[in-house]
Amino acid sequence: MKAENFAEISDLIDYLRNNLIIAHLCGFDITKKLPSYCTFERLLKNFDHKYLSYVMQNQVNILKDFGLISGESISLDSTPIKANTKFNNPKSFPKNKFSKDNQPKSDKDCRLGVHTASNDSSNKNYEFYWGYKNHIIIDCLSGLPIAEVTTPANIPDFDAAIPLLSETNNWFNLDGVNFIADKGYDVKKVYNFVRNTLPGHCFIPLNKRGSKKHNLTDDGHVVCDAGIPMIKDGKEYFDGFIKQKHRCKYYKSKDDSLCPCYHPKYFNGKKYRGCIKYTSISTDYRSSINRNPIHFKSKYKLRTESER
């Protein structure tokens, strides 16, 4: 059905009846009557997915023994699977068709998801859909799939990544693997899992997620709105990062003319006047990765295998 792009079981049955050679190659006994529509439908509904996963795992391990799959560098990505519902039809215009409370009656398991053209937060090119996501791990050198899992569409990519990697590591050794993924997987728990559990190396670009950008001097001082370098005024230590406080250098002054832009916070009437800004100094594995060298960029280019 997938190879011939058949949407209905009836199309498959008609095709097999008119192409008995194909039916024979698929394993059917063409000297007897081919299975009925109900048999195919019962197979699709009742066949446990774990059997297909077991077959795939064995095939992958055979290819690994042959040296066709190395597992040295893997890439993970997801693709949307739209549910068979009228809400996904662009020519359908019911009210609130993409409301979370408006669950399609034809598919009680699907969930509302969003498909974007890229993981750039400023990209406005996106669409909502009802359905699922298929998450696939690819061997970057051969381009062959290693493992997959299907989740409802509302599950974020990074939430599906760790269980899939953990399960795959149980039967496919991922020790020291190079894990390559796009910005959708740029979260600390993915980095920490790859680094501490596998252990491996991450090649994931940063997703700044609307973080504030401050103008800094060469020695790390924040430049205020008036263009004056601020002074550092203590640090707060958290798990994985350090919060650096920056304060107006004239915060103890009583001279109103020292602030060139006459900022409202300079005239706040408090004991310590002026602006206060904060910067974060990360100390975790995610922030320690240098993403500029050729080595990182050459490895990240292998991610295109998962796109294909």
PDB file of C-alpha atoms in Angstrom, residues 214-223 229-232 244-246 278-279 281:
ATOM      1  CA  HIS A 214      22.947  42.931  25.843  1.00  0.00           C
ATOM      2  CA  ASN A 215      25.716  45.074  24.425  1.00  0.00           C
ATOM      3  CA  LEU A 216      28.895  44.030  26.197  1.00  0.00           C
ATOM      4  CA  THR A 217      32.327  45.569  26.490  1.00  0.00           C
ATOM      5  CA  ASP A 218      35.444  43.490  25.841  1.00  0.00           C
ATOM      6  CA  ASP A 219      35.810  42.787  29.559  1.00  0.00           C
ATOM      7  CA  GLY A 220      32.200  41.568  29.912  1.00  0.00           C
ATOM      8  CA  HIS A 221      30.449  44.681  31.266  1.00  0.00           C
ATOM      9  CA  VAL A 222      26.905  45.420  30.078  1.00  0.00           C
ATOM     10  CA  VAL A 223      26.435  48.736  28.285  1.00  0.00           C
ATOM     11  CA  PRO A 229      29.385  50.532  30.877  1.00  0.00           C
ATOM     12  CA  MET A 230      27.684  49.229  34.023  1.00  0.00           C
ATOM     13  CA  ILE A 231      29.493  47.767  37.015  1.00  0.00           C
ATOM     14  CA  LYS A 232      29.242  44.166  38.184  1.00  0.00           C
ATOM     15  CA  GLN A 244      25.581  38.031  37.026  1.00  0.00           C
ATOM     16  CA  LYS A 245      24.086  41.307  38.262  1.00  0.00           C
ATOM     17  CA  HIS A 246      25.019  44.606  36.556  1.00  0.00           C
ATOM     18  CA  TYR A 278      21.314  40.536  34.464  1.00  0.00           C
ATOM     19  CA  THR A 279      23.352  38.191  32.306  1.00  0.00           C
ATOM     20  CA  ILE A 281      26.895  32.562  32.558  1.00  0.00           C
TER      21      ILE A 281
END
